Short mmCIF file of C-alpha atoms in Angstrom, two decimals:
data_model
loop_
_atom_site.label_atom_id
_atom_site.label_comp_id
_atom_site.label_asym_id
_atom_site.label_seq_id
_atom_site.Cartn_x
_atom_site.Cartn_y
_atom_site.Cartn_z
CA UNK A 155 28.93 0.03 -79.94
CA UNK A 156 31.54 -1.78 -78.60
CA UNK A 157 32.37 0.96 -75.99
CA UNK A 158 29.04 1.25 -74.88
CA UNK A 159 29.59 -2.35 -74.24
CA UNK A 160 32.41 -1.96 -71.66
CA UNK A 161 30.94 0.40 -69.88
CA UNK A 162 27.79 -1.24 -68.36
CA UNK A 163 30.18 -4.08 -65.92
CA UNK A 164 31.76 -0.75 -64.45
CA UNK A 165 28.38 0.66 -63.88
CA UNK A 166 27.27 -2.67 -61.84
CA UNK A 167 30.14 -3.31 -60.21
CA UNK A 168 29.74 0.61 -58.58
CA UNK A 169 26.07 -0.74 -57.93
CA UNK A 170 27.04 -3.84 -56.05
CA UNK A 171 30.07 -2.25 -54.00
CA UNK A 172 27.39 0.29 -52.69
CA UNK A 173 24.71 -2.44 -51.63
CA UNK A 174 27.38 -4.37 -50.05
CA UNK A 175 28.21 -1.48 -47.42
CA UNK A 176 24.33 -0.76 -46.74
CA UNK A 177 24.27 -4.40 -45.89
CA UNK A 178 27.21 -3.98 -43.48
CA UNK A 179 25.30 -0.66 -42.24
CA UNK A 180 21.85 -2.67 -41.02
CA UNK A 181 23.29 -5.61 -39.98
CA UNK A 182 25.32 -3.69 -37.13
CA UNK A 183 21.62 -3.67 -35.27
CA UNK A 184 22.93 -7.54 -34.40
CA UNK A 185 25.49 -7.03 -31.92
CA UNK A 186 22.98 -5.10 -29.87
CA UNK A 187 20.52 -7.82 -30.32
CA UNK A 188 23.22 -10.39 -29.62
CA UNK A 189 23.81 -8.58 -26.33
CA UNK A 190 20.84 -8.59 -25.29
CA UNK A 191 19.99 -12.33 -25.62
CA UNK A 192 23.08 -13.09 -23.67
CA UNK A 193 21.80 -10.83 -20.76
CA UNK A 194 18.45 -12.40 -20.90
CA UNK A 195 19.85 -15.91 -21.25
CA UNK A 196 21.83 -14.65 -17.69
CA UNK A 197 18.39 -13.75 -16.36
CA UNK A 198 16.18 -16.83 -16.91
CA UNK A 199 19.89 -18.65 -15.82
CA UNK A 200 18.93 -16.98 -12.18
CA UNK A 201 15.35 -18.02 -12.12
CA UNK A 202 16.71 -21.28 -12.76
CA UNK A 203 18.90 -20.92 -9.38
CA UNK A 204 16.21 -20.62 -7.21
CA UNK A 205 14.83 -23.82 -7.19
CA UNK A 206 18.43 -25.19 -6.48
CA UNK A 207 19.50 -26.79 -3.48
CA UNK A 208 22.70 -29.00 -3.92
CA UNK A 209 25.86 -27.04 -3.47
CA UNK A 210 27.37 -28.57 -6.44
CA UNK A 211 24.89 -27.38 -9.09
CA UNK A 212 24.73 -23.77 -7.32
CA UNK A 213 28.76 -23.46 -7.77
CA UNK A 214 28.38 -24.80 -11.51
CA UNK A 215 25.47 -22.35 -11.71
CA UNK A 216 28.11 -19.43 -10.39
CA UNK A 217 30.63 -20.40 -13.01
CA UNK A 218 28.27 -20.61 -15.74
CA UNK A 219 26.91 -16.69 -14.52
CA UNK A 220 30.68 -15.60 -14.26
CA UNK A 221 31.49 -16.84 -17.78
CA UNK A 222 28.18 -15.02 -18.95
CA UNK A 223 28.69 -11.80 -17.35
CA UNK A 224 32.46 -11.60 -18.13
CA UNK A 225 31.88 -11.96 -22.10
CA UNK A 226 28.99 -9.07 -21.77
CA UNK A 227 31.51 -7.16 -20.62
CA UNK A 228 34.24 -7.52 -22.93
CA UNK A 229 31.20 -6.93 -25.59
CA UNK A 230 30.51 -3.32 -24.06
CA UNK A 231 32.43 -0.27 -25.12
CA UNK A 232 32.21 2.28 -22.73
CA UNK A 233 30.90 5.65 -23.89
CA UNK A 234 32.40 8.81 -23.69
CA UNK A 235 29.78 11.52 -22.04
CA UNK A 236 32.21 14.31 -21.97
CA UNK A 237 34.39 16.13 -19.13
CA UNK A 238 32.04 16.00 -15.83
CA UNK A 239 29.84 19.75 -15.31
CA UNK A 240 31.43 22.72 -13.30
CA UNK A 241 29.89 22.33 -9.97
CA UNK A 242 28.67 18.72 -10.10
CA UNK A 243 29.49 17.77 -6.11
CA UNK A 244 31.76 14.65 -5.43
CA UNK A 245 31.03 11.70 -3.84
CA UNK A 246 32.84 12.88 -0.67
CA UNK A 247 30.37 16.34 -0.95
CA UNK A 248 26.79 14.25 -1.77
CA UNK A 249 24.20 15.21 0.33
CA UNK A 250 22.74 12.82 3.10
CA UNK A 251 18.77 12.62 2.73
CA UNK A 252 17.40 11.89 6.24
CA UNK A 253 14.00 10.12 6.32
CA UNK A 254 11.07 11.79 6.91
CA UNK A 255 9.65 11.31 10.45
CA UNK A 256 6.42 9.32 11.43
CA UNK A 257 3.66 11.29 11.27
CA UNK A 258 2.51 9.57 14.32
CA UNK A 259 5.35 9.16 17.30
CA UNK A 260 5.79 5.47 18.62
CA UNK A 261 4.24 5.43 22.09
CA UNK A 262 7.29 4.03 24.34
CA UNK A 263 4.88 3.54 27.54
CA UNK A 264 1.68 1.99 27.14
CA UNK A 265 -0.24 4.39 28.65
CA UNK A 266 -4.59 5.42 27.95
CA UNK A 267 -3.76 9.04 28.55
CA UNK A 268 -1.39 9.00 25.12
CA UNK A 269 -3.59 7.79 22.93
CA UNK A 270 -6.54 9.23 24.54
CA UNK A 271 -4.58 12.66 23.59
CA UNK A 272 -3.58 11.55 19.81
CA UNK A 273 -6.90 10.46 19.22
CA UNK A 274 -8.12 14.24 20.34
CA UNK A 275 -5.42 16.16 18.46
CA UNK A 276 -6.53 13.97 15.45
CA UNK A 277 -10.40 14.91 15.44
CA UNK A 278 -9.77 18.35 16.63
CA UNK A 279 -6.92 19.25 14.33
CA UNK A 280 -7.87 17.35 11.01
CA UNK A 281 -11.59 16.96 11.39
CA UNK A 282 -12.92 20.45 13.59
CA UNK A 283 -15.87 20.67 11.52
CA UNK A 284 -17.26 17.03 11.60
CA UNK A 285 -16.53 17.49 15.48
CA UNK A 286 -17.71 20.70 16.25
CA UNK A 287 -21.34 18.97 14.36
CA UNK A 288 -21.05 15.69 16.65
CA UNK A 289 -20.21 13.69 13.55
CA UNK A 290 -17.41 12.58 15.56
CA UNK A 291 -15.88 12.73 19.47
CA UNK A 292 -13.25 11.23 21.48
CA UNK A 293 -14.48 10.18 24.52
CA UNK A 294 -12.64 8.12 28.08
CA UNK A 295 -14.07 5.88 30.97
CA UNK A 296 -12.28 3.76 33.54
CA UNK A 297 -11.57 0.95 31.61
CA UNK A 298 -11.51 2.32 27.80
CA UNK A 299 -10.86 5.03 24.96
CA UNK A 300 -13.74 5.56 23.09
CA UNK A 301 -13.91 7.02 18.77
CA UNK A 302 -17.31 7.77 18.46
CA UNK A 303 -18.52 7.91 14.09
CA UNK A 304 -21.69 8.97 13.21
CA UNK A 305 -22.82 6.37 9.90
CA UNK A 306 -23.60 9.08 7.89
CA UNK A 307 -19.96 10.21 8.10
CA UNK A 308 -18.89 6.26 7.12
CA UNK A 309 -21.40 5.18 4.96
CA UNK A 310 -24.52 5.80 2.66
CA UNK A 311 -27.56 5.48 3.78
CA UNK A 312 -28.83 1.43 4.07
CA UNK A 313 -25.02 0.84 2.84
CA UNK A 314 -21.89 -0.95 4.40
CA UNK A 315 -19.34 0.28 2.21
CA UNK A 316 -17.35 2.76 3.58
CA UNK A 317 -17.14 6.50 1.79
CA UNK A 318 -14.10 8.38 0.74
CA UNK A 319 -14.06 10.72 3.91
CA UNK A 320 -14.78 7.39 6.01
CA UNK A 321 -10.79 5.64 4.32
CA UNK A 322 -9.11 9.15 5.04
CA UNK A 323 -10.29 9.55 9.00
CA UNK A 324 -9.31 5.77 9.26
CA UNK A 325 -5.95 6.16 7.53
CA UNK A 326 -5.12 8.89 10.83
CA UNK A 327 -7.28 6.01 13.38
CA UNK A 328 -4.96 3.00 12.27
CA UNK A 329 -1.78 5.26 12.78
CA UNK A 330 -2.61 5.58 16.29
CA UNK A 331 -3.86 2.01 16.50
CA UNK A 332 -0.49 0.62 15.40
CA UNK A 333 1.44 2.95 18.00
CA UNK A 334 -0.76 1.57 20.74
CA UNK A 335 -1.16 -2.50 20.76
CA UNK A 336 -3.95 -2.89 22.77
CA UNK A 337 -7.85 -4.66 22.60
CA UNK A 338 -10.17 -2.52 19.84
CA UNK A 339 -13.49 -3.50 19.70
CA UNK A 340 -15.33 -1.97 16.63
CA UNK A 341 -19.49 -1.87 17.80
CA UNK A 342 -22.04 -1.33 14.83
CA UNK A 343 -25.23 0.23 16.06
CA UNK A 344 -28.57 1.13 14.00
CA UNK A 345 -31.69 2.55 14.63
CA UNK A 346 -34.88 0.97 14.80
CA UNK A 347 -36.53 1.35 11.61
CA UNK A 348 -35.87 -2.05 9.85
CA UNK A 349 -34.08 -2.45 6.52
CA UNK A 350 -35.39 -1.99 3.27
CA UNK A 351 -33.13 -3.93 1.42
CA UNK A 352 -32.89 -7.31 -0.18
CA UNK A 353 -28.97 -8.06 0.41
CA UNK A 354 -29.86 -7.48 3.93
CA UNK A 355 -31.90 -9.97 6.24
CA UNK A 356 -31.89 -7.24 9.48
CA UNK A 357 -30.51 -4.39 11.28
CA UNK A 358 -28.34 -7.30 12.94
CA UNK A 359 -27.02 -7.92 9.57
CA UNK A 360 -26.35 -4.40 8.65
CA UNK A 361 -24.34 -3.39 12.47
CA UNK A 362 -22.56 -6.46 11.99
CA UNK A 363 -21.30 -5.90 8.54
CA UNK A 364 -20.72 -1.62 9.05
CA UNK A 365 -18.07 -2.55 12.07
CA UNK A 366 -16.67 -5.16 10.00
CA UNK A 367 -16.18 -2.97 7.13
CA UNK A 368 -14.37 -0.99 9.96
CA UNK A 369 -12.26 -3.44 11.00
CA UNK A 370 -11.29 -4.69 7.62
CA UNK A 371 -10.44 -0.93 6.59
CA UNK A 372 -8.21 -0.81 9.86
CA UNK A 373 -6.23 -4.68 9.45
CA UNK A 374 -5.23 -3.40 5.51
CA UNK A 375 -3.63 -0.48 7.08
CA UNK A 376 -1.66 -2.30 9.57
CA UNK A 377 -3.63 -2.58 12.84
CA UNK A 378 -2.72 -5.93 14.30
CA UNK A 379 -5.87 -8.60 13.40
CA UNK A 380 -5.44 -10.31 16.47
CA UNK A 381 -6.07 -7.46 18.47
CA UNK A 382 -9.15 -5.58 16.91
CA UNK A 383 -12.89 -7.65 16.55
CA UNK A 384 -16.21 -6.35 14.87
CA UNK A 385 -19.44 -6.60 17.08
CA UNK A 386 -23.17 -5.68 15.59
CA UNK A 387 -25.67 -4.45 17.97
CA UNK A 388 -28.21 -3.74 15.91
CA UNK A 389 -31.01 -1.08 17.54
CA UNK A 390 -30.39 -2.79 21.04
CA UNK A 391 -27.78 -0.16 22.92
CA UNK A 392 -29.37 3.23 21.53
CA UNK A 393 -27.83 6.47 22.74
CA UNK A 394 -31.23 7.81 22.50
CA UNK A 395 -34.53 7.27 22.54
CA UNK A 396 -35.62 6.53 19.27
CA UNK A 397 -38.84 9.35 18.97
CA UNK A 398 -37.82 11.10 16.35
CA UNK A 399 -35.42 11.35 12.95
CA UNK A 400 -33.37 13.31 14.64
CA UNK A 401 -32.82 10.74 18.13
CA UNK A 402 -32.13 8.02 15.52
CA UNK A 403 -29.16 9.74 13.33
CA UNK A 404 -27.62 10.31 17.14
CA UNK A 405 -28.15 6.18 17.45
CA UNK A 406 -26.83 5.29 13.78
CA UNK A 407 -23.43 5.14 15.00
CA UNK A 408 -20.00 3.10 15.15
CA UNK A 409 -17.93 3.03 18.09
CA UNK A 410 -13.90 1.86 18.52
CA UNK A 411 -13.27 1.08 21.92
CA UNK A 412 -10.04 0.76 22.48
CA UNK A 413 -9.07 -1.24 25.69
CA UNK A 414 -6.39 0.60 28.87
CA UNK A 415 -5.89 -2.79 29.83
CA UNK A 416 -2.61 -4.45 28.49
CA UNK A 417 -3.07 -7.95 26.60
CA UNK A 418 -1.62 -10.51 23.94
CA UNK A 419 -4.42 -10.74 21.67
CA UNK A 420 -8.15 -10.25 21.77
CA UNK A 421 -9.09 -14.12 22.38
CA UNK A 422 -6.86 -14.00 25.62
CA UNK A 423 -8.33 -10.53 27.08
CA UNK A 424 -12.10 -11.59 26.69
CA UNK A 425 -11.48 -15.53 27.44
CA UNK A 426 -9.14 -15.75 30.13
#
């Protein structure tokens, strides 16, 4: 009985000796955690910079970053990955990535007949069907370059938001636009038959708001604002006689005229 006795302290001991080194084993998770405070401490540290302005607290603020960063360090083991892979180039052998060109060239001279031409390789080249159908042309006068865009190519029918096929042909348009700073006037035109809708008022309404989704589409993908203007002509400048449904698709239209004439802004080419 009495050996019995003796025994069971050995037997707990044996117990508590093993708990005592799982302990040690999931407390280890701390030094990680510890780390990571420290660097986040250093983080919030540099939010806190930016809203200082005497030179004083900025050099304490150094210190304080120095002292941070230098105990994170001495808190990092470095870890062995192994001998480096047969083949792996050096730094003196790494090869040079070269950007990838513009897909549209800057335009050095400031000249109609250049963007006249990358206005024409654009239709015929990316959109030969919608051209070869009249959907869309490239046309030039004396004074300007005109885009000509059948609506039903840019929008639904009675609608001012533009469609999917509309944001991809403007993409190539504002490319070209941003090459060649000059005047663009973006013309909405519609054909007689008056809306049938209740978040319109008129065919006013609906030109004015089609060239200003336009423009809008254009200034997000870089053309400069001050240069570019929407204008709504309603039915008042058909290309056609409106007879037929036929004459008024041809007048359902939206124009970009861009401008051969060199000038600062928009405001300053029509006003002075």
């Amino acid at each position: 009985m009495s050996e019995k006795s003796s025994r069971v302290p050995k037997r707990r001991r044996v117990v508590a000796k093993s708990s005592t080194k799982a302990t040690q084993g999931r407390d280890r998770w701390i030094l990680s955690y510890a780390d990571f405070i420290t660097l986040l401490f250093a983080f919030f540290v540099a939010l806190y910079s930016l809203s200082l302005k005497n030179s004083d607290d900025e050099a304490r603020l150094k210190e304080t970053l120095q002292g941070v960063f230098d105990a994170v360090q001495k808190s990092i083991k470095p870890i062995n990955i192994g001998e480096p892979i047969v083949g792996e180039p050096k730094d003196s052998e790494m090869v040079e990535v070269k950007p990838i060109p513009a897909a549209v060239p800057t335009i050095e001279e400031n000249t109609s007949s250049a963007v006249y031409s990358l206005l024409s390789q654009v239709v015929e080249n990316q959109f030969s069907g919608l051209h070869a159908t009249g959907q869309i042309s490239v046309t030039e006068s004396a004074d300007w370059v005109s885009l000509e865009l059948k609506s039903g190519l840019l929008f639904g029918q009675g609608e001012y938001e533009l469609t999917n096929e509309a944001v991809a042909l403007l993409i190539l348009v504002a490319d070209i636009l941003k090459a060649y700073p000059s005047v663009v006037l973006v013309e909405g035109n519609t054909d007689d038959l008056p809306v049938n809708s209740r978040r319109l008022v008129s065919n006013w309404h609906l030109s004015s708001l089609r060239s200003s989704s336009v423009v809008d589409e254009l200034v997000y993908r870089g053309v400069n604002p001050t240069m570019i203007a929407p204008i709504g002509f309603s039915s008042e400048h058909p290309k056609v006689r409106n007879t037929n449904d036929y004459a008024r698709q041809q007048n359902r239209r939206v124009i970009l005229r861009i401008s051969k004439r060199n000038a600062d802004n928009l405001h300053d080419y029509l006003f002075q």
